[in-house]
Amino acid sequence: MATKAINTNIGSAVNENNESAWRPFTELLASVGEVAAIWFGSPGSITSLDEDHRANLSARGKTDNDVDLMGLR
């Protein structure tokens, strides 16, 4: 029974070491993904804020435009 407890503890220590070795790399990938989402993931555009463009839209079109700019869809 003592052998099982020792083996279990050794296995846990090995798993913790493997996770901590990859942690900086995975955190870097997550940060790069967040920055990419800021630059490339914006659903709206500057032209959708233009007064001339908005004047040609229906009420429904303006609402859809605003929802897209806020990132709610």
GROMACS .gro file of N, CA and C in nm:
model
  219
    1MET      N    1   0.081  -0.117   0.000
    1MET     CA    2   0.000   0.000   0.000
    1MET      C    3   0.087   0.126   0.000
    2ALA      N    4   0.199   0.119   0.067
    2ALA     CA    5   0.290   0.234   0.068
    2ALA      C    6   0.347   0.257  -0.072
    3THR      N    7   0.368   0.151  -0.147
    3THR     CA    8   0.421   0.165  -0.282
    3THR      C    9   0.324   0.240  -0.373
    4LYS      N   10   0.194   0.213  -0.360
    4LYS     CA   11   0.095   0.282  -0.441
    4LYS      C   12   0.096   0.432  -0.412
    5ALA      N   13   0.104   0.468  -0.286
    5ALA     CA   14   0.102   0.610  -0.249
    5ALA      C   15   0.225   0.682  -0.305
    6ILE      N   16   0.339   0.617  -0.301
    6ILE     CA   17   0.460   0.679  -0.352
    6ILE      C   18   0.451   0.694  -0.504
    7ASN      N   19   0.404   0.592  -0.573
    7ASN     CA   20   0.391   0.599  -0.718
    7ASN      C   21   0.293   0.709  -0.759
    8THR      N   22   0.185   0.724  -0.687
    8THR     CA   23   0.087   0.827  -0.718
    8THR      C   24   0.149   0.965  -0.702
    9ASN      N   25   0.224   0.986  -0.598
    9ASN     CA   26   0.287   1.116  -0.575
    9ASN      C   27   0.392   1.147  -0.681
   10ILE      N   28   0.467   1.048  -0.723
   10ILE     CA   29   0.568   1.069  -0.826
   10ILE      C   30   0.501   1.106  -0.957
   11GLY      N   31   0.392   1.038  -0.991
   11GLY     CA   32   0.319   1.068  -1.114
   11GLY      C   33   0.265   1.210  -1.113
   12SER      N   34   0.216   1.258  -1.000
   12SER     CA   35   0.164   1.394  -0.991
   12SER      C   36   0.276   1.495  -1.012
   13ALA      N   37   0.391   1.469  -0.952
   13ALA     CA   38   0.502   1.563  -0.965
   13ALA      C   39   0.548   1.573  -1.111
   14VAL      N   40   0.549   1.463  -1.182
   14VAL     CA   41   0.591   1.465  -1.321
   14VAL      C   42   0.491   1.543  -1.405
   15ASN      N   43   0.363   1.524  -1.382
   15ASN     CA   44   0.261   1.598  -1.457
   15ASN      C   45   0.270   1.748  -1.432
   16GLU      N   46   0.295   1.787  -1.308
   16GLU     CA   47   0.307   1.929  -1.277
   16GLU      C   48   0.426   1.990  -1.349
   17ASN      N   49   0.537   1.919  -1.357
   17ASN     CA   50   0.654   1.972  -1.425
   17ASN      C   51   0.628   1.988  -1.575
   18ASN      N   52   0.558   1.894  -1.637
   18ASN     CA   53   0.528   1.904  -1.780
   18ASN      C   54   0.439   2.025  -1.808
   19GLU      N   55   0.340   2.050  -1.723
   19GLU     CA   56   0.251   2.162  -1.744
   19GLU      C   57   0.324   2.295  -1.728
   20SER      N   58   0.409   2.305  -1.630
   20SER     CA   59   0.477   2.432  -1.606
   20SER      C   60   0.578   2.463  -1.716
   21ALA      N   61   0.631   2.361  -1.782
   21ALA     CA   62   0.727   2.385  -1.890
   21ALA      C   63   0.658   2.446  -2.012
   22TRP      N   64   0.533   2.413  -2.037
   22TRP     CA   65   0.461   2.465  -2.152
   22TRP      C   66   0.383   2.592  -2.123
   23ARG      N   67   0.369   2.627  -1.997
   23ARG     CA   68   0.286   2.741  -1.960
   23ARG      C   69   0.329   2.872  -2.027
   24PRO      N   70   0.457   2.910  -2.028
   24PRO     CA   71   0.493   3.037  -2.094
   24PRO      C   72   0.458   3.038  -2.242
   25PHE      N   73   0.476   2.926  -2.308
   25PHE     CA   74   0.445   2.917  -2.450
   25PHE      C   75   0.295   2.931  -2.475
   26THR      N   76   0.213   2.864  -2.396
   26THR     CA   77   0.068   2.874  -2.414
   26THR      C   78   0.017   3.013  -2.379
   27GLU      N   79   0.077   3.077  -2.279
   27GLU     CA   80   0.036   3.213  -2.245
   27GLU      C   81   0.073   3.310  -2.357
   28LEU      N   82   0.187   3.289  -2.419
   28LEU     CA   83   0.228   3.372  -2.532
   28LEU      C   84   0.131   3.355  -2.649
   29LEU      N   85   0.093   3.231  -2.679
   29LEU     CA   86  -0.003   3.207  -2.787
   29LEU      C   87  -0.138   3.273  -2.757
   30ALA      N   88  -0.182   3.268  -2.632
   30ALA     CA   89  -0.308   3.331  -2.596
   30ALA      C   90  -0.299   3.483  -2.614
   31SER      N   91  -0.186   3.542  -2.577
   31SER     CA   92  -0.169   3.687  -2.593
   31SER      C   93  -0.167   3.726  -2.741
   32VAL      N   94  -0.098   3.649  -2.821
   32VAL     CA   95  -0.092   3.676  -2.965
   32VAL      C   96  -0.233   3.665  -3.025
   33GLY      N   97  -0.309   3.568  -2.981
   33GLY     CA   98  -0.446   3.553  -3.030
   33GLY      C   99  -0.534   3.671  -2.993
   34GLU      N  100  -0.517   3.725  -2.872
   34GLU     CA  101  -0.596   3.841  -2.832
   34GLU      C  102  -0.561   3.964  -2.914
   35VAL      N  103  -0.432   3.983  -2.940
   35VAL     CA  104  -0.391   4.098  -3.022
   35VAL      C  105  -0.443   4.083  -3.164
   36ALA      N  106  -0.436   3.963  -3.218
   36ALA     CA  107  -0.487   3.940  -3.354
   36ALA      C  108  -0.637   3.966  -3.360
   37ALA      N  109  -0.711   3.930  -3.256
   37ALA     CA  110  -0.855   3.954  -3.254
   37ALA      C  111  -0.886   4.104  -3.254
   38ILE      N  112  -0.802   4.182  -3.190
   38ILE     CA  113  -0.822   4.326  -3.188
   38ILE      C  114  -0.803   4.384  -3.327
   39TRP      N  115  -0.697   4.343  -3.397
   39TRP     CA  116  -0.665   4.401  -3.527
   39TRP      C  117  -0.751   4.347  -3.640
   40PHE      N  118  -0.778   4.217  -3.639
   40PHE     CA  119  -0.844   4.154  -3.753
   40PHE      C  120  -0.988   4.114  -3.728
   41GLY      N  121  -1.034   4.120  -3.606
   41GLY     CA  122  -1.166   4.069  -3.574
   41GLY      C  123  -1.274   4.173  -3.561
   42SER      N  124  -1.248   4.298  -3.595
   42SER     CA  125  -1.351   4.400  -3.578
   42SER      C  126  -1.457   4.386  -3.686
   43PRO      N  127  -1.582   4.369  -3.646
   43PRO     CA  128  -1.688   4.346  -3.743
   43PRO      C  129  -1.731   4.472  -3.819
   44GLY      N  130  -1.715   4.590  -3.763
   44GLY     CA  131  -1.758   4.713  -3.829
   44GLY      C  132  -1.643   4.779  -3.903
   45SER      N  133  -1.673   4.894  -3.962
   45SER     CA  134  -1.568   4.968  -4.030
   45SER      C  135  -1.594   5.116  -4.014
   46ILE      N  136  -1.497   5.198  -4.052
   46ILE     CA  137  -1.511   5.343  -4.042
   46ILE      C  138  -1.619   5.394  -4.136
   47THR      N  139  -1.635   5.331  -4.251
   47THR     CA  140  -1.738   5.378  -4.344
   47THR      C  141  -1.878   5.361  -4.287
   48SER      N  142  -1.897   5.265  -4.198
   48SER     CA  143  -2.029   5.248  -4.140
   48SER      C  144  -2.062   5.359  -4.041
   49LEU      N  145  -1.965   5.440  -4.002
   49LEU     CA  146  -1.990   5.555  -3.916
   49LEU      C  147  -2.013   5.683  -3.995
   50ASP      N  148  -1.986   5.680  -4.123
   50ASP     CA  149  -1.999   5.798  -4.207
   50ASP      C  150  -2.146   5.843  -4.214
   51GLU      N  151  -2.169   5.973  -4.201
   51GLU     CA  152  -2.307   6.026  -4.200
   51GLU      C  153  -2.379   5.998  -4.331
   52ASP      N  154  -2.310   6.012  -4.443
   52ASP     CA  155  -2.373   5.985  -4.572
   52ASP      C  156  -2.416   5.839  -4.585
   53HIS      N  157  -2.334   5.752  -4.537
   53HIS     CA  158  -2.366   5.609  -4.542
   53HIS      C  159  -2.487   5.579  -4.454
   54ARG      N  160  -2.489   5.634  -4.332
   54ARG     CA  161  -2.600   5.610  -4.240
   54ARG      C  162  -2.730   5.673  -4.288
   55ALA      N  163  -2.721   5.783  -4.361
   55ALA     CA  164  -2.842   5.850  -4.410
   55ALA      C  165  -2.915   5.763  -4.511
   56ASN      N  166  -2.844   5.676  -4.582
   56ASN     CA  167  -2.905   5.590  -4.682
   56ASN      C  168  -2.960   5.459  -4.624
   57LEU      N  169  -2.941   5.437  -4.496
   57LEU     CA  170  -2.986   5.312  -4.433
   57LEU      C  171  -3.125   5.328  -4.374
   58SER      N  172  -3.199   5.219  -4.371
   58SER     CA  173  -3.329   5.218  -4.302
   58SER      C  174  -3.303   5.211  -4.150
   59ALA      N  175  -3.408   5.220  -4.073
   59ALA     CA  176  -3.394   5.209  -3.927
   59ALA      C  177  -3.336   5.072  -3.891
   60ARG      N  178  -3.382   4.970  -3.959
   60ARG     CA  179  -3.331   4.834  -3.935
   60ARG      C  180  -3.182   4.826  -3.972
   61GLY      N  181  -3.144   4.888  -4.083
   61GLY     CA  182  -3.004   4.888  -4.126
   61GLY      C  183  -2.915   4.960  -4.027
   62LYS      N  184  -2.964   5.072  -3.971
   62LYS     CA  185  -2.885   5.145  -3.870
   62LYS      C  186  -2.867   5.060  -3.745
   63THR      N  187  -2.975   4.992  -3.705
   63THR     CA  188  -2.966   4.906  -3.587
   63THR      C  189  -2.868   4.793  -3.611
   64ASP      N  190  -2.876   4.728  -3.726
   64ASP     CA  191  -2.783   4.619  -3.758
   64ASP      C  192  -2.639   4.669  -3.762
   65ASN      N  193  -2.620   4.788  -3.817
   65ASN     CA  194  -2.487   4.848  -3.822
   65ASN      C  195  -2.431   4.871  -3.682
   66ASP      N  196  -2.515   4.925  -3.594
   66ASP     CA  197  -2.471   4.951  -3.457
   66ASP      C  198  -2.439   4.823  -3.381
   67VAL      N  199  -2.519   4.721  -3.404
   67VAL     CA  200  -2.494   4.591  -3.339
   67VAL      C  201  -2.361   4.535  -3.386
   68ASP      N  202  -2.333   4.546  -3.515
   68ASP     CA  203  -2.205   4.497  -3.568
   68ASP      C  204  -2.087   4.575  -3.510
   69LEU      N  205  -2.101   4.706  -3.499
   69LEU     CA  206  -1.992   4.787  -3.447
   69LEU      C  207  -1.963   4.757  -3.300
   70MET      N  208  -2.067   4.724  -3.225
   70MET     CA  209  -2.049   4.691  -3.083
   70MET      C  210  -2.000   4.549  -3.063
   71GLY      N  211  -1.999   4.470  -3.169
   71GLY     CA  212  -1.951   4.332  -3.159
   71GLY      C  213  -2.049   4.240  -3.093
   72LEU      N  214  -2.177   4.271  -3.099
   72LEU     CA  215  -2.277   4.188  -3.034
   72LEU      C  216  -2.328   4.075  -3.123
   73ARG      N  217  -2.287   4.074  -3.246
   73ARG     CA  218  -2.332   3.967  -3.336
   73ARG      C  219  -2.216   3.894  -3.393
   0.00000   0.00000   0.00000
